[in-house]
Coordinates of C-alpha atoms in Angstrom, one line a residue:
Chain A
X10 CA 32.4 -106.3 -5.2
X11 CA 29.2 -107.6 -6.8
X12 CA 28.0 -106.2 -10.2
X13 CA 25.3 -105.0 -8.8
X14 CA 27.1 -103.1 -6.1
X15 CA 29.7 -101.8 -8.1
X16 CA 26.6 -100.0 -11.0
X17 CA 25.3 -99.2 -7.9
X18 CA 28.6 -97.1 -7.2
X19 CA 28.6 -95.6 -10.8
X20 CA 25.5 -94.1 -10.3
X21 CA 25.8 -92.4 -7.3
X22 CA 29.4 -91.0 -8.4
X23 CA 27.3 -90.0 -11.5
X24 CA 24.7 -88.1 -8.9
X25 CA 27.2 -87.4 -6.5
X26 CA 29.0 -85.3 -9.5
X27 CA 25.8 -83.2 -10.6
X28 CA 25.4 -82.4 -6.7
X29 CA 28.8 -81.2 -6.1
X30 CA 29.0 -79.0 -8.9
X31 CA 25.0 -77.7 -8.1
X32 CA 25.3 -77.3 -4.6
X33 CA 29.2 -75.9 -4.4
X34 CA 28.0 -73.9 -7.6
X35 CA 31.2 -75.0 -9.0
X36 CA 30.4 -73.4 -12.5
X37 CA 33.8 -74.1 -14.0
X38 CA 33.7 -77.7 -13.6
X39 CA 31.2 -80.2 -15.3
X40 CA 30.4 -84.1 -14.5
X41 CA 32.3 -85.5 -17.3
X42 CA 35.5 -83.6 -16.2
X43 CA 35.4 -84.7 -12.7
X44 CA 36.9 -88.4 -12.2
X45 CA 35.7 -90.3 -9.7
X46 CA 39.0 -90.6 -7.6
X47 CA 39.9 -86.9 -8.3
X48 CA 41.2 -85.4 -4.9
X49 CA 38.3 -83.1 -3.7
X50 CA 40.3 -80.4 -2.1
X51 CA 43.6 -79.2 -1.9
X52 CA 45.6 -79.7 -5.4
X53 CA 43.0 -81.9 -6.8
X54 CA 39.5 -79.7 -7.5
X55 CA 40.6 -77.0 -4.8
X56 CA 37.7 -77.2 -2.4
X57 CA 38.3 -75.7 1.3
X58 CA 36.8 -76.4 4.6
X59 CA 33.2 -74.5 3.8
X60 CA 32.8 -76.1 1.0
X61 CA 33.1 -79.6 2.8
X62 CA 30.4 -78.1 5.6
X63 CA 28.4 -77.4 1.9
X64 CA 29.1 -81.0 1.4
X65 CA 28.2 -82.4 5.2
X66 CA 24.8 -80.3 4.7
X67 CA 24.3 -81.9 1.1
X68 CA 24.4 -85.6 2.4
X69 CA 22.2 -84.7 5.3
X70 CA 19.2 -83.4 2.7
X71 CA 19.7 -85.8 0.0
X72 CA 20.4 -89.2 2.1
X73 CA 19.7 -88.8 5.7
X74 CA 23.1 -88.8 7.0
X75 CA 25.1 -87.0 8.9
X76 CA 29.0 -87.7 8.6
X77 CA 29.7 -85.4 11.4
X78 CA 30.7 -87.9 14.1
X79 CA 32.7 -90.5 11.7
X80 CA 36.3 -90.6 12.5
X81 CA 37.6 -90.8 9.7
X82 CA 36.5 -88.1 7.9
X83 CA 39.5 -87.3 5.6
X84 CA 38.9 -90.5 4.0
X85 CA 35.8 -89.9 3.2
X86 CA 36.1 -86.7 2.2
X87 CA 39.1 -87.8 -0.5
X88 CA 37.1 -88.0 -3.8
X89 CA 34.1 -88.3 -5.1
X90 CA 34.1 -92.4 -5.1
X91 CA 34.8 -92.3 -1.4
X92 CA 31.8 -90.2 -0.4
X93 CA 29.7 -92.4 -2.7
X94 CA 31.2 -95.7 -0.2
X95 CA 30.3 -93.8 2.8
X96 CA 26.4 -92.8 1.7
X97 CA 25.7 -96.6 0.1
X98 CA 27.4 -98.0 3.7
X99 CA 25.5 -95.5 5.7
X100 CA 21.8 -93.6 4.2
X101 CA 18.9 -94.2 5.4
Chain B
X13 CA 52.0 -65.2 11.4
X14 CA 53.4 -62.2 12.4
X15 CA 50.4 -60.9 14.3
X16 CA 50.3 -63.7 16.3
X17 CA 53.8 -63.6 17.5
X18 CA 53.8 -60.5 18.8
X19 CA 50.6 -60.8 20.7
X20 CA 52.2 -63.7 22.2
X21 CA 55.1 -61.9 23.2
X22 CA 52.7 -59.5 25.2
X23 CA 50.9 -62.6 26.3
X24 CA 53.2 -64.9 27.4
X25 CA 53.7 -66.7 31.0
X26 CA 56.5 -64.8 32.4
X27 CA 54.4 -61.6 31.5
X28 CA 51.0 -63.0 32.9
X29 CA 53.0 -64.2 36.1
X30 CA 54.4 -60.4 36.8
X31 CA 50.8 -58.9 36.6
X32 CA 50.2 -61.4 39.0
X33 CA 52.6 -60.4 41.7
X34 CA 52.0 -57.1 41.0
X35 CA 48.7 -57.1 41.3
X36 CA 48.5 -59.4 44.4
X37 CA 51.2 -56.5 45.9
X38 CA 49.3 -53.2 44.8
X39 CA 46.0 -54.1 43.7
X40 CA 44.2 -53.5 40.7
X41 CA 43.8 -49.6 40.3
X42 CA 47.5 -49.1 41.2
X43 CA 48.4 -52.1 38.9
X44 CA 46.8 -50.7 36.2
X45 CA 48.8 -47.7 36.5
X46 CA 52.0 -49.4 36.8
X47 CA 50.8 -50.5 33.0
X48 CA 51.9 -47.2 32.2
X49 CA 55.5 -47.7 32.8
X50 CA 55.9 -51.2 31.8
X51 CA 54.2 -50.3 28.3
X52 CA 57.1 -47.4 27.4
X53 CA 59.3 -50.3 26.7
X54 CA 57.4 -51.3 23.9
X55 CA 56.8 -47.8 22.4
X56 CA 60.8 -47.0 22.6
X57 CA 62.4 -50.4 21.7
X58 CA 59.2 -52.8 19.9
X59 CA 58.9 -51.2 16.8
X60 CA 57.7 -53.9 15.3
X61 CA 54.8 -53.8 17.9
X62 CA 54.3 -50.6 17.2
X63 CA 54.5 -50.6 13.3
X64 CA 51.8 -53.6 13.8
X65 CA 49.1 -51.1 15.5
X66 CA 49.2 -48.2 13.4
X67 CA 47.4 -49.4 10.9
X68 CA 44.7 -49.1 13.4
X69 CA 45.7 -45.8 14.8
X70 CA 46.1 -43.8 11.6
X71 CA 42.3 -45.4 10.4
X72 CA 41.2 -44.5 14.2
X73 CA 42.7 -41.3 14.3
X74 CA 43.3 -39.8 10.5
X75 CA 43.4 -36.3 11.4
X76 CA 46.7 -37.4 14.1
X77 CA 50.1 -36.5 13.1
X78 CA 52.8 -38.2 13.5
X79 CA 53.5 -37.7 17.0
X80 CA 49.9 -37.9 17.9
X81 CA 49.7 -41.3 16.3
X82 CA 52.7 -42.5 18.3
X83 CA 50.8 -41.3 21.2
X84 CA 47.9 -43.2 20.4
X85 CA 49.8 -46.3 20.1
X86 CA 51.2 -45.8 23.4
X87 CA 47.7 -45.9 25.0
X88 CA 46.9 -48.4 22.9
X89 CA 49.5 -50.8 24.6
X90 CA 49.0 -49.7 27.9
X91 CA 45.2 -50.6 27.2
X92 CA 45.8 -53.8 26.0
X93 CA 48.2 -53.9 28.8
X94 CA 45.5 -53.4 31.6
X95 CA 43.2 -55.6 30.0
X96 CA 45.5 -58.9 30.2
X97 CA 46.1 -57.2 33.9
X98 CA 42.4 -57.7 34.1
X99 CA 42.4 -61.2 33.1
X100 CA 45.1 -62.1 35.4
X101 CA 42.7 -60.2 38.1
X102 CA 40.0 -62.3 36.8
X103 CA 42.2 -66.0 37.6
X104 CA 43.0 -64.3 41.5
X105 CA 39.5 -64.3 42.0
X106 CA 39.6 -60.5 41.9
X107 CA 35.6 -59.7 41.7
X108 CA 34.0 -57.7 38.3
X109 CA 31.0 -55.6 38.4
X110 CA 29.0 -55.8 35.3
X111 CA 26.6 -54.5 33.0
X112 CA 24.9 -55.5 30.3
X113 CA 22.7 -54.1 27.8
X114 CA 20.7 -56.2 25.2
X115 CA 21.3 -59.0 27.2
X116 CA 17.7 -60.1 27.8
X117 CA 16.6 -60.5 24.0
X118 CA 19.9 -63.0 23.6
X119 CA 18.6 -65.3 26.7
X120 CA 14.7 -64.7 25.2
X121 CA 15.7 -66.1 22.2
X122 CA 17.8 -69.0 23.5
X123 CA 14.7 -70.2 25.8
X124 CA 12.6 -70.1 23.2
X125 CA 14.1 -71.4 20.1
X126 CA 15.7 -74.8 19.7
X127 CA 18.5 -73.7 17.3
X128 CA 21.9 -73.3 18.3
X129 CA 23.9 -69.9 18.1
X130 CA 26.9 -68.2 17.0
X131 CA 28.5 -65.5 19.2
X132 CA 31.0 -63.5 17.1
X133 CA 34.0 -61.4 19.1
X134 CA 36.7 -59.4 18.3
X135 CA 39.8 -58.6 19.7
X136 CA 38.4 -55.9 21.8
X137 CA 38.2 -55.1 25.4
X138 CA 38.5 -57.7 27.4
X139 CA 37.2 -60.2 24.9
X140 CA 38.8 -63.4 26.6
X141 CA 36.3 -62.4 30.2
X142 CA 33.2 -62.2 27.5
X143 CA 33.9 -66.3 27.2
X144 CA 33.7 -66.2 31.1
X145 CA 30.7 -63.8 31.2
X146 CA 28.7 -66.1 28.8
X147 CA 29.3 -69.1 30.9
X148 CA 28.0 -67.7 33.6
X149 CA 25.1 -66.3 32.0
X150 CA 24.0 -68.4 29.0
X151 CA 22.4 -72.0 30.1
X152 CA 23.7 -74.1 27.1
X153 CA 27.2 -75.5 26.5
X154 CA 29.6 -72.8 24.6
X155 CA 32.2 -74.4 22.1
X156 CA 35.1 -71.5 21.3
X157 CA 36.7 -72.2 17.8
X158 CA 40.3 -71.0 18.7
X159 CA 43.7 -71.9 16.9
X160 CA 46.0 -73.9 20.1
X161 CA 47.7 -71.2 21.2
X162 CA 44.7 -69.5 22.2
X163 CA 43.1 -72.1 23.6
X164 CA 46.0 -72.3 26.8
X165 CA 45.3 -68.6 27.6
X166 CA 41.7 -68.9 27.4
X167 CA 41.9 -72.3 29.7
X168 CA 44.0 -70.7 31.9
X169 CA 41.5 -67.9 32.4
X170 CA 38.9 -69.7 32.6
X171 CA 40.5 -72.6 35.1
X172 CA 38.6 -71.0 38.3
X173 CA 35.5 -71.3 36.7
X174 CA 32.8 -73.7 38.4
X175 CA 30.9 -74.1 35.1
X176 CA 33.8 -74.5 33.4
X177 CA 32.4 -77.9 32.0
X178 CA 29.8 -76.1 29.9
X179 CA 33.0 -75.0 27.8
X180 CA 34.3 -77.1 25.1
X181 CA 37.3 -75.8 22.8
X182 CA 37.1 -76.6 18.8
X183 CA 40.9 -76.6 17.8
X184 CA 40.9 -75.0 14.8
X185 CA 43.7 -76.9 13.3
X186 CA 42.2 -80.0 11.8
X187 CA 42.3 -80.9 8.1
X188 CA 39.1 -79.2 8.2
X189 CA 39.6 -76.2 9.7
X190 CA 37.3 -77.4 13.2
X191 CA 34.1 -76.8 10.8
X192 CA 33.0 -80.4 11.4
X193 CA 33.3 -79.5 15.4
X194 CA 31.2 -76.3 14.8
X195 CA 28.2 -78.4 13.1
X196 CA 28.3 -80.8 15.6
X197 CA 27.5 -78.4 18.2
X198 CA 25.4 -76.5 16.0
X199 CA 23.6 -79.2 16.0
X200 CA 23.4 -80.1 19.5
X201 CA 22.0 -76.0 19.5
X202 CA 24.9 -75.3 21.8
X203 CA 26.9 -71.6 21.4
X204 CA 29.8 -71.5 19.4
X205 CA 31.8 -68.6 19.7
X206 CA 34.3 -67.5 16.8
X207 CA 36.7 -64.3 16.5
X208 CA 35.3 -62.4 13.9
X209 CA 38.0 -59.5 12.8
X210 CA 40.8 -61.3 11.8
X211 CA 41.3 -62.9 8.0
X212 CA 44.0 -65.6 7.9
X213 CA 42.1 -67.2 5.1
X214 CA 40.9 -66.6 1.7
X215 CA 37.4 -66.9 3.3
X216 CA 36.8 -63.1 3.9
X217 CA 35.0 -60.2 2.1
X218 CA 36.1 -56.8 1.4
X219 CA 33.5 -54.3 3.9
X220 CA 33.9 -50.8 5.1
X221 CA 35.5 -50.2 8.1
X222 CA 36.7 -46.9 9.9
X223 CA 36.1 -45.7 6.0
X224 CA 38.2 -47.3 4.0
X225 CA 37.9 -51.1 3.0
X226 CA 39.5 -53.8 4.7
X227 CA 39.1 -57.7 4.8
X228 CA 37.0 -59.3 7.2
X229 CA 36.5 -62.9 7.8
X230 CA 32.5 -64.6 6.8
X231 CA 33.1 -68.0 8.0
X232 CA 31.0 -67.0 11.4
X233 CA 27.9 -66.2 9.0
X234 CA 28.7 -68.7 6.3
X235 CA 28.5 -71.5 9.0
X236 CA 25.1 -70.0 10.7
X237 CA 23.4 -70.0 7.2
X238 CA 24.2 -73.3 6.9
X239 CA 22.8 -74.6 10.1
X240 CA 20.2 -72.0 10.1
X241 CA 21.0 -69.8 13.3
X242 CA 21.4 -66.7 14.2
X243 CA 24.4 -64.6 14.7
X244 CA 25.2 -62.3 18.0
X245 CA 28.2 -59.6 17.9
X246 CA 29.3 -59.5 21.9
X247 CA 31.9 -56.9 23.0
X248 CA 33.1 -56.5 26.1
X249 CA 34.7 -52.9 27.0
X250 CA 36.3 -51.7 30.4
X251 CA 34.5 -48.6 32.1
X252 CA 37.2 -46.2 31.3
X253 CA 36.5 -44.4 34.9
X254 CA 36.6 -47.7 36.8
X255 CA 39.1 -51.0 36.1
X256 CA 36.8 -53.7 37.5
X257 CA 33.5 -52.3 36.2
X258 CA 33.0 -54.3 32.7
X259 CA 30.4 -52.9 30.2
X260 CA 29.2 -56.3 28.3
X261 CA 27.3 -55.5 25.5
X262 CA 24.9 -58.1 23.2
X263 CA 24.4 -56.4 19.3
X264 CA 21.6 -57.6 17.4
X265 CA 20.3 -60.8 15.8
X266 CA 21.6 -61.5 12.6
X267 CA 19.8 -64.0 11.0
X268 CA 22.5 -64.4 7.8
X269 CA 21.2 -66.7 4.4
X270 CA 22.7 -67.4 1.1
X271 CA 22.0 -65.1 -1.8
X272 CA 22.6 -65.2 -5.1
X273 CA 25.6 -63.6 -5.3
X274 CA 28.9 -65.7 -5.5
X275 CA 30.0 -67.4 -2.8
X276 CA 32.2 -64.9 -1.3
X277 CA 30.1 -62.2 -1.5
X278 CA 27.0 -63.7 0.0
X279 CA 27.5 -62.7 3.1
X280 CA 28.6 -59.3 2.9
X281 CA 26.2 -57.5 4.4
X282 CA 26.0 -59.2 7.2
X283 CA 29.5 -59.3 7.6
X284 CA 29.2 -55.5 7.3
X285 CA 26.7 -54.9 9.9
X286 CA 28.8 -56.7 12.4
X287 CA 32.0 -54.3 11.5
X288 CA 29.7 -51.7 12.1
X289 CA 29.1 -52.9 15.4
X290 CA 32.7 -53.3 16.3
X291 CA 33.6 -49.6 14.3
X292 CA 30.7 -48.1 16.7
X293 CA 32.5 -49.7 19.5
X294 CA 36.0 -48.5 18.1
X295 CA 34.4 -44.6 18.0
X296 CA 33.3 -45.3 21.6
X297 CA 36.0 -47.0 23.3
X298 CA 38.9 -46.4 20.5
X299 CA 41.6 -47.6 22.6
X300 CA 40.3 -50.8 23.6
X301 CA 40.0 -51.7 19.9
X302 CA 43.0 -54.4 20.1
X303 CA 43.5 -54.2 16.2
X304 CA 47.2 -55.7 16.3
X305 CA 46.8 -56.2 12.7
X306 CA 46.1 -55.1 9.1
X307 CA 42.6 -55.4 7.9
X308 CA 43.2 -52.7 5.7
X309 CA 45.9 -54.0 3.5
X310 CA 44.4 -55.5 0.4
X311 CA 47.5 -59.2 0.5
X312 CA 47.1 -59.5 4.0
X313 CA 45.0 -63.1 4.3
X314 CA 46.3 -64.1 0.6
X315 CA 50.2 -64.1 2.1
X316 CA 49.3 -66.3 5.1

């Protein structure tokens, strides 16, 4: 991965973080405690189904996509890094 | 869960395939009778079908003693009895009449809006012939979130449908609970129809019911705020004077959005005014209230 690419990555896990939190209202949890290949739900930060629709509504406002018909959603879905792949891969 | 395994006992082939001969032998009105029999088993020798319905009974009835409540639960099987009798009626071919009431401002607001819509049952009436009554009736694809073992039963009574294409199941055993098949069709502003009176999640709120508080589930409204639709209670209750003379009734728009309060608790009230729907239809029709479980029992959901 380029340099460019991979700042490119921080950053949106940086933004990606500040999201989550705002949008899941995850009050409990700030930025700097989230890593970027903490598991998202189950033992990792404990988010359920719901909160992944949250998520699914979040990408559609803030980057134009809709991760709805991907296949491989759980992989997407694992961590924060892994969402950030799948918006730099696919916004519009 | 428990619940589930006793409704399936009630439910399964060998049971559905009896109604069958019976009712292709005697017809409906004498079949439903012969519910009557067939249903003593369970109040003598299921006690575990019985201790699962008096939960119900005792909030239903609280002035009932004992042997009233035992009663109750009696009709109460040979109710639910007559209504799978009904559904194996409904597979023969047998023919319904109907009614409806509020049905006109549901298919006004479908023509004119561009939004989808969530249809919330209950395990009441004849619940399962609602899914065939809105097939016939609304013009949009229906999606029924349902966990697998539903989804045979509800196939199976649907299987003589000639629209039966419009209906698409959402198994609700993904990794993700079937909420990414509910946007997708929320999105496509098709129906999506989800049982609303029974928590097997931590995703419920604590609402008044039959007065006394018990656990109801708010992903129907949670997902309808997120998508921006409305919400539409549907019951479907058997004439009590006539067997094949169904009473489909439509309650009214609920338009659910987030508040402010925490996450669970945002959509109470609308989760509320839905149990009041079904509680109004409890008071009504209090033995078609198929409540095979405990809403009122403050670790139910938690322990599943």
């Amino acid at each position: 991965m380029s340099e460019d690419k991979h700042s490119e990555l921080d950053a949106l896990c940086q933004q990606l973080k500040v999201d989550l939190i705002e949008w899941l209202s995850l009050d409990d949890v700030t930025p700097e405690e989230l890593g970027d290949d903490d598991a998202l739900f189950g033992e990792g930060l404990g988010l359920d189904s719901l909160d992944a629709v949250e998520i699914v509504v979040m990408l559609q406002r803030q980057f134009g996509i809709s991760p709805t018909d991907m296949d491989n959603k759980k992989e997407v879905f694992t961590s924060v890094k892994t969402l950030a792949q799948y918006v730099i891969e696919n916004r519009k | 869960m428990e619940n589930s395994a006793l409704s399936e006992k009630r439910g399964n082939a060998f049971g559905i395939a009896f109604f069958r001969w019976v009712l292709r032998w005697f017809g409906i009105n004498r079949a439903c009778e012969f519910v009557w029999f067939i249903c003593l088993y369970y109040l003598l020798f299921d006690r575990q079908a019985v201790k699962s319905i008096m939960p119900y009974v005792e909030h239903r009835f609280p002035h009932a003693g004992r042997f009233k409540c035992q009663w109750h639960a009696y009709r109460m099987f040979v109710s639910n009895g007559q209504s799978m009798l009904i559904c194996a009626a409904n597979v023969a071919g047998y023919s319904f009449t109907k009614e409806f009431s509020q049905r006109k401002a549901i298919l006004d607001y479908l023509r004119n809006s561009t939004s989808g819509m969530v249809i919330i049952t209950s395990h009441f009436g004849n619940w399962q012939m609602a899914m065939k009554n809105m097939m016939d009736d609304l013009e949009r694809p229906i999606n029924f979130l349902m966990r697998p073992e539903h989804n045979k039963h509800v196939r199976e009574a649907l299987k003589h449908n000639p629209d039966a294409e419009k209906l698409h199941v959402i198994p609700i055993d993904d990794e993700f609970g079937g909420m990414f098949g509910v946007i997708e069709a929320l999105q496509r502003n098709e129906v999506v129809c989800i049982m609303g009176d029974r928590a097997v999640t931590d995703r419920h709120v604590d609402v008044d019911f039959l007065d006394a508080t018990a656990q109801f589930p708010f992903t129907a409204f949670f997902m309808a705020a997120q998508m921006k639709c409305p919400v539409v209670p549907v019951f479907v209750a058997r004439s009590p004077e006539k067997h094949n003379h169904l009473l489909i009734s439509f309650g009214e728009l609920i338009m659910p959005q987030k508040s402010a309060a925490d996450k669970k608790n945002r959509f109470k009230r609308f989760v509320q005014q839905y149990v009041d729907a079904l509680a109004a239809k409890a008071q009504q029709y209090p033995f078609q209230c198929y409540m095979f479980h405990d809403p009122w029992h403050k670790n139910d959901a938690d322990n599943n």
